[in-house]
Coordinates of C-alpha atoms in Angstrom, one line a residue:
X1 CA 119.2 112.2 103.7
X2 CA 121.5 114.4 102.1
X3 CA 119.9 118.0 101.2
X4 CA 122.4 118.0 97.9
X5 CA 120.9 114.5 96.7
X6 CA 117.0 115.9 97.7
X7 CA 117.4 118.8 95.7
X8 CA 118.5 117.1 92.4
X9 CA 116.1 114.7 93.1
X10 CA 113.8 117.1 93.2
X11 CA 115.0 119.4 90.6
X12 CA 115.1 115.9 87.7
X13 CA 111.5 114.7 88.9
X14 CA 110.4 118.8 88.1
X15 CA 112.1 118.7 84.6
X16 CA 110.8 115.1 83.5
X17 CA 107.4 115.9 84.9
X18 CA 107.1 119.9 83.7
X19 CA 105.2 119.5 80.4
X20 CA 102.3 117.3 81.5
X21 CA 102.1 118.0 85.1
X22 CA 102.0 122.2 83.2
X23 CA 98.6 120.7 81.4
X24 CA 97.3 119.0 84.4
X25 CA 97.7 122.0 86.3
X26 CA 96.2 124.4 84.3
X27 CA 93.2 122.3 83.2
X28 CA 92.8 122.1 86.6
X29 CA 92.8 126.1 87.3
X30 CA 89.8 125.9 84.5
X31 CA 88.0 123.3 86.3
X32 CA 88.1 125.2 89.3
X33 CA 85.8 127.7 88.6
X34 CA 83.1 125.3 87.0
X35 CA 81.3 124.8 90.7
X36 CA 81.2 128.7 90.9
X37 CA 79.4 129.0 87.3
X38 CA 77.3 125.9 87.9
X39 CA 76.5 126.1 91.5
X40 CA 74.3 129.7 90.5
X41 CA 71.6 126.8 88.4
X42 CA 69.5 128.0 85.5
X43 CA 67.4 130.9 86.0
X44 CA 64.3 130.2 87.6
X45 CA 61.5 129.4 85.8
X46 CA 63.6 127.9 83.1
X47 CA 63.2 124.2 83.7
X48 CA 60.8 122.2 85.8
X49 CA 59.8 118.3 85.5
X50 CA 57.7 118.5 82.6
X51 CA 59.6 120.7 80.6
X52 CA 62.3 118.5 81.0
X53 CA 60.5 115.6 80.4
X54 CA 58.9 117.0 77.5
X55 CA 62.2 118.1 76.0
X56 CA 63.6 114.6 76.5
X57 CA 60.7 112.7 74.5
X58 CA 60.8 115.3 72.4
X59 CA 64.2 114.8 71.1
X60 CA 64.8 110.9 72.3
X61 CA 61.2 109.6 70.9
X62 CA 63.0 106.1 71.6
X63 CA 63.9 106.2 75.1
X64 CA 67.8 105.4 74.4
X65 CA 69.4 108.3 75.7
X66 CA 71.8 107.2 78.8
X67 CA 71.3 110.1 80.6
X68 CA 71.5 113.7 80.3
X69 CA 74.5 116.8 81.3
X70 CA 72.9 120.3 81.8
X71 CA 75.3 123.1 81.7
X72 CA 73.8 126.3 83.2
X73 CA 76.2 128.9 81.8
X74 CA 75.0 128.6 78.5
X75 CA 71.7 127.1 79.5
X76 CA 72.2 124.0 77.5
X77 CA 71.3 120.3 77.7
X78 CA 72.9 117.2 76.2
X79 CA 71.3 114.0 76.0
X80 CA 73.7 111.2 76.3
X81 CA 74.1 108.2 74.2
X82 CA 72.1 109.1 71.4
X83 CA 72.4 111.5 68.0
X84 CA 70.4 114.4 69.3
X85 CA 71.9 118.1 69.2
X86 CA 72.6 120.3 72.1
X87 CA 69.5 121.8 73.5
X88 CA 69.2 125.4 73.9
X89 CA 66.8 125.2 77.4
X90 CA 65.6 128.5 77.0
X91 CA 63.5 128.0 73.7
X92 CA 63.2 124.4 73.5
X93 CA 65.2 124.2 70.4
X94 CA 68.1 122.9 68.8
X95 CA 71.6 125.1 70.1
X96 CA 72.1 127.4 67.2
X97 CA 75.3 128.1 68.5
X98 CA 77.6 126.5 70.7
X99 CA 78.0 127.0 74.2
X100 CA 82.1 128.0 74.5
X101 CA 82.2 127.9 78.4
X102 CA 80.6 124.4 78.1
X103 CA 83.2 123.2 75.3
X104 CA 86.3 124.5 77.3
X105 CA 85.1 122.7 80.3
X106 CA 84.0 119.7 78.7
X107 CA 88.1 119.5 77.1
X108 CA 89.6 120.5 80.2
X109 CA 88.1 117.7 82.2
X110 CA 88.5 115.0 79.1
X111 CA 92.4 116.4 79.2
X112 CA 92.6 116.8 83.4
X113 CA 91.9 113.0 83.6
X114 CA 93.0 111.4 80.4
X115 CA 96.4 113.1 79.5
X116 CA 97.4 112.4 75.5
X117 CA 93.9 110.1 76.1
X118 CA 96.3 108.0 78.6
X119 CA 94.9 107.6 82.3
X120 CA 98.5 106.4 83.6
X121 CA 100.0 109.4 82.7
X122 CA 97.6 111.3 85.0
X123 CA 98.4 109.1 87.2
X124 CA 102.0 108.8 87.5
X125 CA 102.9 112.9 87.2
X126 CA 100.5 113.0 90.1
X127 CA 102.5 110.7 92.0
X128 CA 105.0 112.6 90.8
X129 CA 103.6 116.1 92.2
X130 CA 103.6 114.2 95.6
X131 CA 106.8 113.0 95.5
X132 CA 107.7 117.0 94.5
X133 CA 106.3 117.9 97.9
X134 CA 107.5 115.3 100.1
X135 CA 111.1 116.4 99.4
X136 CA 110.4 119.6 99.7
X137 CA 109.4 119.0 103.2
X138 CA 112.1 116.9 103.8
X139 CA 114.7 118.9 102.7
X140 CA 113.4 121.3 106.2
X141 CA 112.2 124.9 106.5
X142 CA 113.7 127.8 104.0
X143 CA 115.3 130.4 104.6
X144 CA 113.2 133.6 103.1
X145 CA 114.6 136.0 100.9
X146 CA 113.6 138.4 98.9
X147 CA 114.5 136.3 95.7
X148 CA 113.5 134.4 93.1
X149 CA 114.2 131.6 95.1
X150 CA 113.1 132.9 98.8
X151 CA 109.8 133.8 97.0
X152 CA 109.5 130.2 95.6
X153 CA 110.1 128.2 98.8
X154 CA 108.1 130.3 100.8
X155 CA 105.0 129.9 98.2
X156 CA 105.6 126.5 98.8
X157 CA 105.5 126.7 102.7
X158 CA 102.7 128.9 103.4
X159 CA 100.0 127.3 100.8
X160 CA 101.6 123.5 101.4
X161 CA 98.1 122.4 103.1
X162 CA 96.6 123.2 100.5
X163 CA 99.3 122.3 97.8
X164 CA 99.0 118.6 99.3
X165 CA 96.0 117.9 99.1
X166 CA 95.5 118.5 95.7
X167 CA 97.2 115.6 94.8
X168 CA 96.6 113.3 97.6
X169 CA 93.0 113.8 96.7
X170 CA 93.0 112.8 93.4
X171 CA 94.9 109.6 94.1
X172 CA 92.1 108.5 96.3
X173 CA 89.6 109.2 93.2
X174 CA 91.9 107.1 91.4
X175 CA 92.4 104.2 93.1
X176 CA 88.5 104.2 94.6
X177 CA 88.9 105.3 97.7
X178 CA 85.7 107.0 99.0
X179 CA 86.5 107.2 102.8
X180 CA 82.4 106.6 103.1
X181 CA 81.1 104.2 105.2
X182 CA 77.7 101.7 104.8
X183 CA 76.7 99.2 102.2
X184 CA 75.7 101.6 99.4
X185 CA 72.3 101.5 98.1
X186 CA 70.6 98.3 96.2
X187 CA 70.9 99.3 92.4
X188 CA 68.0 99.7 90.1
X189 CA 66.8 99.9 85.9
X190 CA 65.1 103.2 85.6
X191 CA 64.0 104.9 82.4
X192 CA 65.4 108.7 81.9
X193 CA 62.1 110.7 82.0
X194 CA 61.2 108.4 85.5
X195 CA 64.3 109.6 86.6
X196 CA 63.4 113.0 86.2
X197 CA 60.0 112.7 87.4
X198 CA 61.2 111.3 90.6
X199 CA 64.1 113.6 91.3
X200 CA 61.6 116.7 90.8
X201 CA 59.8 115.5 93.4
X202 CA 62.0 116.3 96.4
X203 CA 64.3 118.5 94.1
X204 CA 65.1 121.9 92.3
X205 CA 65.9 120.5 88.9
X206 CA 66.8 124.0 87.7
X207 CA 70.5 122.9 89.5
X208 CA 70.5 119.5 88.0
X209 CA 73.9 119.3 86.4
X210 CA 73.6 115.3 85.2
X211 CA 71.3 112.3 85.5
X212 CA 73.3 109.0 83.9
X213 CA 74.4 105.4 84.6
X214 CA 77.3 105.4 86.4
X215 CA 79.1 101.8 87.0
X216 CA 75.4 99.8 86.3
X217 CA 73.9 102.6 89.0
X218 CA 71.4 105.4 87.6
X219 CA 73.0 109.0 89.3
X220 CA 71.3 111.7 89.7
X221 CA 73.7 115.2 90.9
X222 CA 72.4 118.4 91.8
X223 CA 73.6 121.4 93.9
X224 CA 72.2 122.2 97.4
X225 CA 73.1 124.6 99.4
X226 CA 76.2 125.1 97.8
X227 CA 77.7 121.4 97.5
X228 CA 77.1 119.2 94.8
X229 CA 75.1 116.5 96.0
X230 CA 74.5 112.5 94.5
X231 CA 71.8 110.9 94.7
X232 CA 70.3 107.2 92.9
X233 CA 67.2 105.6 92.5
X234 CA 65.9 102.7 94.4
X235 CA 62.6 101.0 95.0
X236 CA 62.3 102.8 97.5
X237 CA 62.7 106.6 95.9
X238 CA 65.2 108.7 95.4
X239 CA 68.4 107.8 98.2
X240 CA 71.1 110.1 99.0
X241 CA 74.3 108.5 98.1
X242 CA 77.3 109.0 100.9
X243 CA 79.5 111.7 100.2
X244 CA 82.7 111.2 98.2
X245 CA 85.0 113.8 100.5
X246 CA 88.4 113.1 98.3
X247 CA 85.8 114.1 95.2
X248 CA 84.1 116.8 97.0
X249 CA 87.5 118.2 97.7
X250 CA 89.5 117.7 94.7
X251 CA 86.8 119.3 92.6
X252 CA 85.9 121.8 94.9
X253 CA 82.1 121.2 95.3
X254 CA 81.6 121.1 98.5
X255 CA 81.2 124.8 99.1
X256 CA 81.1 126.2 95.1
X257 CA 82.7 130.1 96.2
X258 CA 84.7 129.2 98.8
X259 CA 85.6 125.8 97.6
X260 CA 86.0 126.6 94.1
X261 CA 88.4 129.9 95.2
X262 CA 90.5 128.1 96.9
X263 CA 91.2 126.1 94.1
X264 CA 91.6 128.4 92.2
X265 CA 94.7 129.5 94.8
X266 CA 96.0 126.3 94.6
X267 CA 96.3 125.8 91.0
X268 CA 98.1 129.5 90.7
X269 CA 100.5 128.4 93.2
X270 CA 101.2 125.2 91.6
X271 CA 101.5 127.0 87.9
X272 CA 103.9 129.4 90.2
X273 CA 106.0 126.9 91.9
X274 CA 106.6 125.1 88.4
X275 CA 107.2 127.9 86.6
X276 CA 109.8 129.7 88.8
X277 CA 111.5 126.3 89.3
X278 CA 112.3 125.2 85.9
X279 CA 113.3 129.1 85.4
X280 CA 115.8 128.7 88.4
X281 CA 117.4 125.4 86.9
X282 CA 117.2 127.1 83.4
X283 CA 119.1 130.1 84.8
X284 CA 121.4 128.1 86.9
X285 CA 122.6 126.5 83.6
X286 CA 123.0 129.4 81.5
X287 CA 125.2 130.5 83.9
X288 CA 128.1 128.5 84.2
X289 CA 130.6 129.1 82.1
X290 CA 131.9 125.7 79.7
X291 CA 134.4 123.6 81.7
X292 CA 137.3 125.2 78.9
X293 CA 136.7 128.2 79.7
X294 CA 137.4 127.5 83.5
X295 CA 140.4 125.5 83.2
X296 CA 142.1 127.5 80.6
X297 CA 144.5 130.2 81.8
X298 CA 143.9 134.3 81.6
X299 CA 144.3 135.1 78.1
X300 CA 147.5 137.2 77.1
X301 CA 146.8 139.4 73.9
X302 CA 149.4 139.3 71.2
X303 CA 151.9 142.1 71.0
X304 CA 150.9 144.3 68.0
X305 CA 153.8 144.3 65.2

């Protein structure tokens, strides 16, 4: 294909796409470093099984709550479903204060997969971000320079493994691709503080990060060893669910510091690579002088009188 026709096709997708693939990006760059905070778990001695328990009848006398999302950076617990306030974990007590590091991740994720509150959109500048790549691979090594330009292809070229991915990643989470293999575990009704009691049992529930119904199945996920593990209930205890590796990837769990670093490379890159390339159009433009201009003749000046 010809390089001319790649480049404006790859230059028009850029300037439709800028503004919300710009959001998705740097939500993203937020979310990146959310393993690295959560994967550290509360301090110990903070939580165990009955003083979670105890915290959850405590403030859900009713059993409705559908779950329950522990932030360990500001050592807070929500309970889901029901009209109970943010949990400080350290005293037992209502949050006098919210937790800002929670609040910031809890928008950037609600933003990162729901654009404008509109899932397609996520969707199609993603497919969007792939196409961006795909011609850029197409349209065959760059020549480096020490430009604005050399700079921006060879950005591009050097973190490209990583730059694909990204994207390719989150399409799978998207369209429910797992890669995991097995029938998945038989599905069962299990009340919160059973939950909890179970999971303690074979667990650290200082690096529980949520325990909630997810598509009719009761999830339980907690870091080990560095990866952000899931796990559901059963009659027969607590099962291991298989590992989601597009997830794991994409969200950078499956090794918090090293995971969560790279990441946080890739999302710089991509903020980068969008950047510099709107800024090379944008230049490109202001450049060229009006069609007039070039077709009108050297201008004479009048004698004076």
């Amino acid at each position: 294909m010809n390089n001319v026709l790649l480049l404006k096709l790859h230059r028009w997708t850029s300037l439709v796409f800028a503004l919300p693939l710009l959001a998705i990006i740097v939500t993203g760059l937020i979310l990146s470093v959310e393993p690295m905070l959560q994967g550290r778990g509360l301090p110990a001695g903070t939580l165990d099984a009955a003083r979670l328990t105890g915290l959850i009848e405590r403030y859900d006398p009713q059993g409705q709550a559908r779950g329950l999302a522990i932030n360990a950076t500001g050592q807070q617990m929500r309970l889901l479903g029901v009209n109970a306030p943010p949990i400080d974990l350290a005293t037992g007590e209502a949050a006098a204060a919210s937790d800002a590091t929670g609040d910031l991740l809890l928008w950037a994720r609600r933003t990162h997969e729901r654009l404008l509150g509109y899932e397609w959109l996520v969707i199609a500048s993603t497919i969007a971000m792939t196409v961006l790549m795909t011609i850029g691979v197409l349209m065959g090594l760059p020549r480096l320079r020490n430009s604005l330009a050399g700079w921006h292809k060879g950005a591009a070229w050097f973190t490209l493994p990583l730059l694909l991915l990204s994207p390719l990643t989150a399409l799978c989470m998207a369209f429910g691709l797992t890669f995991s293999s097995g029938p998945p575990p038989a599905r069962m009704t299990i009340k919160l503080t059973d939950a909890v009691q179970q999971i303690a049992q074979s667990h650290d529930v200082s690096h529980l990060t949520m325990i909630a119904n997810r598509g009719g199945r009761m999830m339980a996920r907690i870091y080990e060893d560095g990866e952000l593990r899931a796990y559901t209930f059963t009659p027969d205890g607590v099962t291991a669910l298989p590992r989601n590796w597009p997830r794991l990837l994409h969200e950078g769990n499956w090794s918090t510091w090293l995971s969560g670093t790279l990441n946080v490379i890739t999302s710089v890159v991509l903020i980068v690579l969008l950047i510099t390339g709107v800024w090379l159009w944008t230049r490109r433009k202001l450049r060229r002088r009006p069609p007039s201009a070039r077709s009108a003749g050297p201008v004479v000046a009048a004698p004076l009188s």
